[in-house]
Amino acid sequence: MKTKAAVVHEPGKRIEIEELDLDGPQAGEVLIRYLYAGLCHSDLHVVTGDLEARMPMVMGHEGAGIVEEIGPGVTRVAPGDHVVCSFIPNCGTCRYCATGRQSICDMGAAILVGYLPGERFPFTGPGGQYGGMCMLGTFSQYGVIHQNSAVKVDDDLPLDKAVLVGCGVPTGWGSAVYTAGVAPGDTVAVFGIGGIGINAVQGARYAGAKNVVAIDPLENKREKAMELGATHAFATADEALAAITEMTRGQGADSAILTVGLMTAEVVGAGFNAVGKDGVVVLTGLNKLLEPTIQLPGTILTVFRKTVKGSLFGDCNPTYDIPKLLGLYQAGDLKLDEIITRTYTLDQVNEGYDDLLAGKNVRGVVVHEH
Ligand SMILES: NC(=O)c1ccc[n+]([C@@H]2O[C@H](COP(=O)([O-])OP(=O)(O)OC[C@H]3O[C@@H](n4cnc5c(N)ncnc54)[C@H](O)[C@@H]3O)[C@@H](O)[C@H]2O)c1
Ligand SMILES: [Zn+2]
Ligand SMILES: [Zn+2]
């Protein structure tokens, strides 16, 4: 079948809209009609070349849609099922899945290559074989994905909101709740309030933090953070550090969650300085794979017993956390409607990323037309 998709052919070039051929689902695979796709900064890292990926690549890794067809041996979903895609698949049996660490499932090794198991590329077109970002490629009207990337959700959930639970929500919420281990009464600093950071704010608040300090140079982001659970918001790390020192009587924050668009040694240093003894610094935002974004005084780390941790997918287990977070949404404990700033058509995807870079959106969402 044919599908219209947003593709990147070369790093540094704009995303192009192309008509591609899509193969039917083979063993273990499903054909999905994508309805919605979120605009996450990680796609932009691939477009700019900060994250090196195989090209051409169908972009988009936050997606929700309806299963149209299943290949042989598929048991996790059935035709007609509503699904949220998980940007890292989970096989269920590798050592990480088997021990409750699905976010680092071995199947995730191919997310920047974009093929399915068996080096299979369901998308083909003028550029040859096209990968799908994170083995998905949600900026396409249709996709063929592995069943391990699909999480069935209740039919009555609005997929235009649930789509955010494919990346931004679990990544941010889990960075606070799981990676930082936020506890009641904690003081938490969140650096960078985009689609990821706003959910770190929501997670920290839900976990019972006393002080949730949001740091972002943009006023619209600080306002949104205050609306969704931050207790304080500052434009700069220096202002935040002064306030944290005062509100903790000199002890420092319990955790700093770094969700800025492009991670730098400066931001990591600010997070490191914001936490006190036994404090945890969580690195969620990305940069080039080999960029030295950590330049810290190790002896301070030792004598203050600080911890610096990476967080992928918020350390979530998608088959457990995606339905759980959607349950919190239905109960009103997690806000999704409020964090979608704007919607776009697929043809407007470059405009969507221009808006993200200009800081206009907390999260933008592509609404597919069929
Ligand atoms: N680890 C993971 O599993 C994972 C998953 C998804 C996204 N990410 C990464 O997380 C990061 C955030 O993604 P997003 O979609 O929320 O991006 P975004 O661009 O929507 O938001 C980033 C925010 O950071 C702010 N910011 C930039 N520099 C800052 C600074 N020095 N101090 C404070 N705030 C600053 C921006 O104003 C913006 O509001 C990206 O690097 C993305 O690739 C990581
Ligand atoms: Zn993402
Ligand atoms: Zn696994």
CSV table of C-alpha atoms and ligand atoms in Angstrom, one decimal, residues 90-94 97 105-106, ligand 3:
chain,number,residue,atom,x,y,z
A,90,ASN,CA,9.9,-4.8,24.9
A,91,CYS,CA,10.5,-8.4,24.1
A,92,GLY,CA,9.6,-9.7,27.5
A,93,THR,CA,12.4,-12.2,27.8
A,94,CYS,CA,15.8,-10.5,27.5
A,97,CYS,CA,12.7,-7.2,30.4
A,105,CYS,CA,15.2,-4.0,26.3
A,106,ASP,CA,17.8,-5.5,23.9
B,3,ZN,ZN,13.6,-7.3,26.2
